[in-house]
PDB file of C-alpha atoms in Angstrom:
ATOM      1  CA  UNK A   1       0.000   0.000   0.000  1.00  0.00           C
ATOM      2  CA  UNK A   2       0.979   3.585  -0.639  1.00  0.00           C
ATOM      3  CA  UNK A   3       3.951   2.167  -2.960  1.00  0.00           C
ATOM      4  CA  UNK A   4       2.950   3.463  -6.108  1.00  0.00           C
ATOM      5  CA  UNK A   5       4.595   0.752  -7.902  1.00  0.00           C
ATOM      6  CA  UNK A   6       4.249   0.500 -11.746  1.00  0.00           C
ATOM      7  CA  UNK A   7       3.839  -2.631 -12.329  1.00  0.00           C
ATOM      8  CA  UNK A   8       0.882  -3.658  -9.389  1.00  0.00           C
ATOM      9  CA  UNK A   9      -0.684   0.008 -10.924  1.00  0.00           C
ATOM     10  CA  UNK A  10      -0.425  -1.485 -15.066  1.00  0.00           C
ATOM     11  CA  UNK A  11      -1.765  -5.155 -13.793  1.00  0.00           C
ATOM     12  CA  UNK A  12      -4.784  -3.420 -11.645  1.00  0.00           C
ATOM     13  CA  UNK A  13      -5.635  -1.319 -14.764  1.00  0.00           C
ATOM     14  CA  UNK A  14      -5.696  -3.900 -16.959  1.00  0.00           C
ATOM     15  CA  UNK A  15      -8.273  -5.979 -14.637  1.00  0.00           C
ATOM     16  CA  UNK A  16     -10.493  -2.657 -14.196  1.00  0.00           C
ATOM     17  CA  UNK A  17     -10.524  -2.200 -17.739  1.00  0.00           C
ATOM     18  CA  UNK A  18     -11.631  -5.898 -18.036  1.00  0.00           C
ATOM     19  CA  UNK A  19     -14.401  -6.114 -14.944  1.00  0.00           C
ATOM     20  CA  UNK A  20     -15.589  -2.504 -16.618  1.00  0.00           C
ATOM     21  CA  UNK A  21     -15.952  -3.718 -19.537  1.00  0.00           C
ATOM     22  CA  UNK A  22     -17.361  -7.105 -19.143  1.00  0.00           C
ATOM     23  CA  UNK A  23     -20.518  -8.342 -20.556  1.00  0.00           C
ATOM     24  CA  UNK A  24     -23.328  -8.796 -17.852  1.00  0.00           C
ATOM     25  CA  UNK A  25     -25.536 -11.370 -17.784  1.00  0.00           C
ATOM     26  CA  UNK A  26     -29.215 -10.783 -18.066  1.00  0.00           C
ATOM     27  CA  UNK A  27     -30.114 -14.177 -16.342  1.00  0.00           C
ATOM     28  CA  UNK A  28     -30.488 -14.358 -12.863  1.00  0.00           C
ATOM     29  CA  UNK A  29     -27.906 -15.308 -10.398  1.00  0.00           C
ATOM     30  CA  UNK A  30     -29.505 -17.976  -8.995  1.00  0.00           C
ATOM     31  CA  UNK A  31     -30.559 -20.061 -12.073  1.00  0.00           C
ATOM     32  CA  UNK A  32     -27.073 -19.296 -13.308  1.00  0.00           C
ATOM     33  CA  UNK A  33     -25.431 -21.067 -10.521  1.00  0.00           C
ATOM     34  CA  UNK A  34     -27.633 -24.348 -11.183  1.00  0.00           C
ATOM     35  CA  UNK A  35     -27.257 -23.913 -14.932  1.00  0.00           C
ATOM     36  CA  UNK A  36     -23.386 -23.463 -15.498  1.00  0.00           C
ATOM     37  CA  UNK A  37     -22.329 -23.131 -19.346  1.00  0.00           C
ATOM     38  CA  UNK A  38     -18.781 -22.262 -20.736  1.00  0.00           C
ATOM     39  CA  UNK A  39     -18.367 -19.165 -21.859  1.00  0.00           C
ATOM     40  CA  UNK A  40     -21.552 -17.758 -20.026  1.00  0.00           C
ATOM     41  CA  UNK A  41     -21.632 -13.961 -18.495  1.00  0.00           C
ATOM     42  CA  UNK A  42     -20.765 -13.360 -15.323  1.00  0.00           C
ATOM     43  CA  UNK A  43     -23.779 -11.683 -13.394  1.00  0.00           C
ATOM     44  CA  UNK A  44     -23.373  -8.060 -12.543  1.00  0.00           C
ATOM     45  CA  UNK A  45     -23.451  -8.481  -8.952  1.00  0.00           C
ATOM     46  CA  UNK A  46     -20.087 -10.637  -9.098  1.00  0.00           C
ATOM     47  CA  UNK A  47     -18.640  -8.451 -11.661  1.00  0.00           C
ATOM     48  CA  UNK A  48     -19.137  -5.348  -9.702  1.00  0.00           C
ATOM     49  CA  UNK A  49     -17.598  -6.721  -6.661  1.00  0.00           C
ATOM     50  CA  UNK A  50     -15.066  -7.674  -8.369  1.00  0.00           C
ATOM     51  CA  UNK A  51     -14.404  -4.237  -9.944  1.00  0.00           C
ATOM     52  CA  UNK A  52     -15.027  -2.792  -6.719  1.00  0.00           C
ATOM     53  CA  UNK A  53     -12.367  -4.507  -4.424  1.00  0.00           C
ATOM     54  CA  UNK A  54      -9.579  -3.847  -8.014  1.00  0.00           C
ATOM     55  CA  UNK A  55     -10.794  -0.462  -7.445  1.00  0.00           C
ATOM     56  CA  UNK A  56      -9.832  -0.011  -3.959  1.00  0.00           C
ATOM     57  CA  UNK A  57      -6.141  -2.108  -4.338  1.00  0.00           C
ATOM     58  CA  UNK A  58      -5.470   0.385  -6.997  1.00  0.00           C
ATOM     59  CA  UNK A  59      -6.604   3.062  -4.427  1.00  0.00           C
ATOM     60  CA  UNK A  60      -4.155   1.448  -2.013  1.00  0.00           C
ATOM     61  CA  UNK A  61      -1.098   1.103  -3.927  1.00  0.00           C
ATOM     62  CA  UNK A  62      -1.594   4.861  -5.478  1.00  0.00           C
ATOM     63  CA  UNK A  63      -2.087   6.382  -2.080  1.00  0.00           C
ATOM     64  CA  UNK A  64      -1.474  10.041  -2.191  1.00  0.00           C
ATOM     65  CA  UNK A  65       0.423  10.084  -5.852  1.00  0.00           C
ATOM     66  CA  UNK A  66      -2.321  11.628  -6.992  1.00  0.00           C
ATOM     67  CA  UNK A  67      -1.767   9.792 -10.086  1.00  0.00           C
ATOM     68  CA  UNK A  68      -3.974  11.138 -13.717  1.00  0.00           C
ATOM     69  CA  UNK A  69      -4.049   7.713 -15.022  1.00  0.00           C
ATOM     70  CA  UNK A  70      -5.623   6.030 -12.089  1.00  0.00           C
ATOM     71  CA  UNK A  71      -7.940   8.975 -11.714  1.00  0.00           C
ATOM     72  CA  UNK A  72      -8.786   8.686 -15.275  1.00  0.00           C
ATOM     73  CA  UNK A  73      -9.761   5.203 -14.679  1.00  0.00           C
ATOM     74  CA  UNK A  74     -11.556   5.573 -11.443  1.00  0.00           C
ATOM     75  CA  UNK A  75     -13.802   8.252 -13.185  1.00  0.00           C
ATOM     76  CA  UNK A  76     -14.459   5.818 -15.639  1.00  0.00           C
ATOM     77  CA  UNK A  77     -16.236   3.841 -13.227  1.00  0.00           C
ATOM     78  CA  UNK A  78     -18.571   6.109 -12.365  1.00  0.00           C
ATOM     79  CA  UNK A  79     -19.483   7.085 -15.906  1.00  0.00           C
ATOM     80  CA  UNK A  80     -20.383   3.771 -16.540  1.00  0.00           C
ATOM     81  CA  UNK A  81     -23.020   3.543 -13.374  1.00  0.00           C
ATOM     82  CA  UNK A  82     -26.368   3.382 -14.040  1.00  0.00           C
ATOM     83  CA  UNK A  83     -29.585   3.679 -11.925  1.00  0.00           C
ATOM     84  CA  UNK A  84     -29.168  -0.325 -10.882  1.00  0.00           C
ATOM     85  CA  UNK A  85     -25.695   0.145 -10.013  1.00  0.00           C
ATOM     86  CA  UNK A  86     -25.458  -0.627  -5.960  1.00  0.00           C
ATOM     87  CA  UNK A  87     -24.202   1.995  -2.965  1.00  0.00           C
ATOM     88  CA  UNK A  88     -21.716  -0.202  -2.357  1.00  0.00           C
ATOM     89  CA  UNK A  89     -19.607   0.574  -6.212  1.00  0.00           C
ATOM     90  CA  UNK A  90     -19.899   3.786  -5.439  1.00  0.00           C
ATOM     91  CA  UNK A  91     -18.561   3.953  -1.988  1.00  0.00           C
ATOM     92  CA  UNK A  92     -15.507   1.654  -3.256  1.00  0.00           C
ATOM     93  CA  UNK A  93     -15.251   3.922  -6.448  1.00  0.00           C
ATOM     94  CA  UNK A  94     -15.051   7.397  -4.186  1.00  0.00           C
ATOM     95  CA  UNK A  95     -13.111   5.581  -1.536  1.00  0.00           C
ATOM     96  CA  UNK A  96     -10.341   4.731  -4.425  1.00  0.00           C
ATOM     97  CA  UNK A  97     -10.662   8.175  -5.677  1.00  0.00           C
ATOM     98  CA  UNK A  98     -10.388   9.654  -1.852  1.00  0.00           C
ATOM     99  CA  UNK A  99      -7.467   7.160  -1.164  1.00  0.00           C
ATOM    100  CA  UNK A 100      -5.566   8.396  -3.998  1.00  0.00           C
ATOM    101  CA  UNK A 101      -5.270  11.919  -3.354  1.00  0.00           C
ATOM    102  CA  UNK A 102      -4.755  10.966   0.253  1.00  0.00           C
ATOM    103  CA  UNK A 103      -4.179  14.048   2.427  1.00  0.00           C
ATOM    104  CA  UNK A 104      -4.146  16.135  -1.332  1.00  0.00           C
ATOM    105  CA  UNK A 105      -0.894  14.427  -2.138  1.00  0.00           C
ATOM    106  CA  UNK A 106       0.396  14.657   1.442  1.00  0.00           C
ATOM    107  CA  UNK A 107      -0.042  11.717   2.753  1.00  0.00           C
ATOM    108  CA  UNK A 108       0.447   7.798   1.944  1.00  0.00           C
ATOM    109  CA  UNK A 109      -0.261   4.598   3.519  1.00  0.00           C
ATOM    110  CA  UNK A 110       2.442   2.762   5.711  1.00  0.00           C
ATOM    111  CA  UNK A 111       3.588  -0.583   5.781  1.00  0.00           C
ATOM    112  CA  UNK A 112       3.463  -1.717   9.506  1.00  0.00           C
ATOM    113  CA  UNK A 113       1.511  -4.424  10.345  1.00  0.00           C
ATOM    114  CA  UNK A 114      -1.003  -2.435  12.731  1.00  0.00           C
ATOM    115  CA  UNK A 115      -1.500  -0.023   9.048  1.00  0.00           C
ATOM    116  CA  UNK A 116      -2.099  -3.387   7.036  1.00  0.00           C
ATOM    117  CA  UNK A 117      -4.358  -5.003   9.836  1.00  0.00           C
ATOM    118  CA  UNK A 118      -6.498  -1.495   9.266  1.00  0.00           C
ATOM    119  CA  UNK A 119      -6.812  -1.575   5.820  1.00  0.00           C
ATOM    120  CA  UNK A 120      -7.831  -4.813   5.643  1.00  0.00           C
ATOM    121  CA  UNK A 121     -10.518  -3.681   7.938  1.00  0.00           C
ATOM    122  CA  UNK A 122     -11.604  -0.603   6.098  1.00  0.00           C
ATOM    123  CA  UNK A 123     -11.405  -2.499   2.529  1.00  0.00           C
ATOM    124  CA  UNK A 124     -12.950  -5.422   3.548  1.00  0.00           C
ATOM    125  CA  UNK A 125     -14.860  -6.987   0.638  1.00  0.00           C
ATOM    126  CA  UNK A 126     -18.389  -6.913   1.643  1.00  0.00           C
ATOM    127  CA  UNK A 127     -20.231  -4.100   0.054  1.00  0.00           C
ATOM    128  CA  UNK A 128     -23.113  -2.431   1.698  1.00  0.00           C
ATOM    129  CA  UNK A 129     -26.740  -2.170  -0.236  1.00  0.00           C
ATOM    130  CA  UNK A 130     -27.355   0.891   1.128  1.00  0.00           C
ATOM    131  CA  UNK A 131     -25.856   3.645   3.574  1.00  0.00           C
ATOM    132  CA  UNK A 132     -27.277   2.133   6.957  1.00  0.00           C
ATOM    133  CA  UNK A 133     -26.508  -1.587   6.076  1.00  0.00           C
ATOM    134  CA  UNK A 134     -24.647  -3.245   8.516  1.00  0.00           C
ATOM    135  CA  UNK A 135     -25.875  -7.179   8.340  1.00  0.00           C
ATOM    136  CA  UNK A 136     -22.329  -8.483   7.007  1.00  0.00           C
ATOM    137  CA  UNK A 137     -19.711  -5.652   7.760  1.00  0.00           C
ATOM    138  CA  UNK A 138     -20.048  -2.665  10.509  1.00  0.00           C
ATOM    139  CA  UNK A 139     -19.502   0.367   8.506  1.00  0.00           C
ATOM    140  CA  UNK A 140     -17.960   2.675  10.712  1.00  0.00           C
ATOM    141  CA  UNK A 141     -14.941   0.397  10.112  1.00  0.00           C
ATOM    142  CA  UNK A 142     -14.247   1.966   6.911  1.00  0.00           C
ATOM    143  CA  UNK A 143     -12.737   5.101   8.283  1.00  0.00           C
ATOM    144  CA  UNK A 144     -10.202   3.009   9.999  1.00  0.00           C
ATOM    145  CA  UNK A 145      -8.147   3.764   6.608  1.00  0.00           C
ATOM    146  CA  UNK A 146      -7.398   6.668   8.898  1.00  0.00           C
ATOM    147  CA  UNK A 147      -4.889   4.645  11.067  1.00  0.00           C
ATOM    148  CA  UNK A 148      -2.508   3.838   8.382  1.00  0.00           C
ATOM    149  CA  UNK A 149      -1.901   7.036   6.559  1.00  0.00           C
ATOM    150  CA  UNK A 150       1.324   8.997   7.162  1.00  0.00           C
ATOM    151  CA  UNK A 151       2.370  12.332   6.712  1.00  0.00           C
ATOM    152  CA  UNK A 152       5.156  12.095   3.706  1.00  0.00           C
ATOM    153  CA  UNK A 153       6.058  15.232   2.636  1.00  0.00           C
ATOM    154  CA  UNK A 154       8.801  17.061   2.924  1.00  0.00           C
ATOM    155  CA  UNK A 155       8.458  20.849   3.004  1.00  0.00           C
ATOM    156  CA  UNK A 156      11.706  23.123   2.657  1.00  0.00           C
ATOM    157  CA  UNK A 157      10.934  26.262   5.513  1.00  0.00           C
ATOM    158  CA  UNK A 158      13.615  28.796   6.538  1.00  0.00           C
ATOM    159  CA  UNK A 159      14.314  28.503  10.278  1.00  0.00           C
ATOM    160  CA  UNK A 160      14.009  31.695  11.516  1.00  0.00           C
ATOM    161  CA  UNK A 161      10.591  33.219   9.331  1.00  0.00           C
ATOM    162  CA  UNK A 162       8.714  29.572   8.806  1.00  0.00           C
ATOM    163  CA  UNK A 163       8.011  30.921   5.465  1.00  0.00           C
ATOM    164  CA  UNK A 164       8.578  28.293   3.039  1.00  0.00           C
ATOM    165  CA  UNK A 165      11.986  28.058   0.725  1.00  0.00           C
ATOM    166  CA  UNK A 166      13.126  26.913  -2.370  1.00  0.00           C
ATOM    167  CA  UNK A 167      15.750  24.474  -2.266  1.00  0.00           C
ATOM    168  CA  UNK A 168      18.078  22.375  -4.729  1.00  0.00           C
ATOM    169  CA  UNK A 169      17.519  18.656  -3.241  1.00  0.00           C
ATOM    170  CA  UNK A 170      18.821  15.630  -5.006  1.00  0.00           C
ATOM    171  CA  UNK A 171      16.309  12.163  -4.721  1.00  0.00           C
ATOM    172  CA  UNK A 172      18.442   8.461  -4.809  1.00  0.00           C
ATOM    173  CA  UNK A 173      15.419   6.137  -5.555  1.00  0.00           C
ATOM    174  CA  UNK A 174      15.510   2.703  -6.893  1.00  0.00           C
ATOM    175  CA  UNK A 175      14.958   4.518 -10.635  1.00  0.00           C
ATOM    176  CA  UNK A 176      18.629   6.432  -9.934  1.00  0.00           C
ATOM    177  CA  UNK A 177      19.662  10.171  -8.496  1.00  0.00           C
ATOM    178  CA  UNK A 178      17.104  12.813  -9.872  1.00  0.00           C
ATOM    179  CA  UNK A 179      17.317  16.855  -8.775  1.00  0.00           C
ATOM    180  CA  UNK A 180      14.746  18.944  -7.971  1.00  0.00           C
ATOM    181  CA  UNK A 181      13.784  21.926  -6.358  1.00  0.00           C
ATOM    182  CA  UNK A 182      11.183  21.978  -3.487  1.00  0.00           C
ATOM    183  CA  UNK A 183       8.873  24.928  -3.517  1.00  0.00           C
TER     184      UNK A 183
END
């Protein structure tokens, strides 16, 4: 989480392009599941959970990049709603969005186990039908995002005045040395 790691971001793309654009099956669940056939539709229920939990990994691992092309995507999602699309693909598609611009750029998700054990929490797969449903997962729970963001940003200010500086920095990542200035 908070990584913003180019290849998880390209692979969770890909599957949101694919759950988006999936044909939905017509049939209903039920008679689907005692009638199998290869090749059939998935029903839309499945297919928007599982473009709803994609959507919130992608959320995770882009956590405060603020990053156009998962925006793009995210937006994307909504677009395609319609009036029988559930509460619960929207909360996951906003959450993703909200997770993304953690903080407005700010702010990222840690690493530590007490951060993962409140994602988990907060992204737990069970969406809700509507705002005050609780039967499968207490909702409140999905602010406990809260817990695992961290304040990563670094801010050039001069001592004395507080006001803030510009200043010649050089980055060492993993991608190699790269200068900039910080406002």
């Amino acid at each position: 989480a908070g990584t913003g790691d180019p290849a998880a971001k390209s692979v969770l793309l890909g599957r949101l392009r694919m759950f988006r654009d999936a044909p939905r099956s017509d049939a209903h669940p039920a008679l689907m599941a005692s009638q199998p056939t290869p090749g059939m539709d998935l029903d839309r229920t499945t297919l928007e959970t599982c473009q709803s939990v994609v959507a919130m990994a992608l959320g995770m691992v882009m956590a405060g990049t603020g990053d156009l092309c998962a925006l793009r995507m995210l937006r994307s999602l909504r677009k395609h709603a319609d009036l029988e699309t559930g509460y619960g693909v929207h909360m996951a598609t906003h959450t993703a969005i909200g997770w993304v611009f953690l903080g407005g750029g700010r702010y990222t998700f840690d690493q530590d186990p007490l951060s993962i054990a409140a994602l988990l929490m907060a992204a737990f797969p069970r969406f809700p039908g509507s705002l005050t449903d609780n039967r499968c997962h207490l909702q409140a729970f999905r602010h406990l995002y809260v817990l695992a963001a961290r304040h990563r940003c670094v801010e050039a200010v001069e001592v004395d005045t507080q006001q803030p500086v510009e200043v010649d920095v050089t980055l060492a990542t993993a991608r190699g040395a790269e200068k900039v200035t910080l406002p």
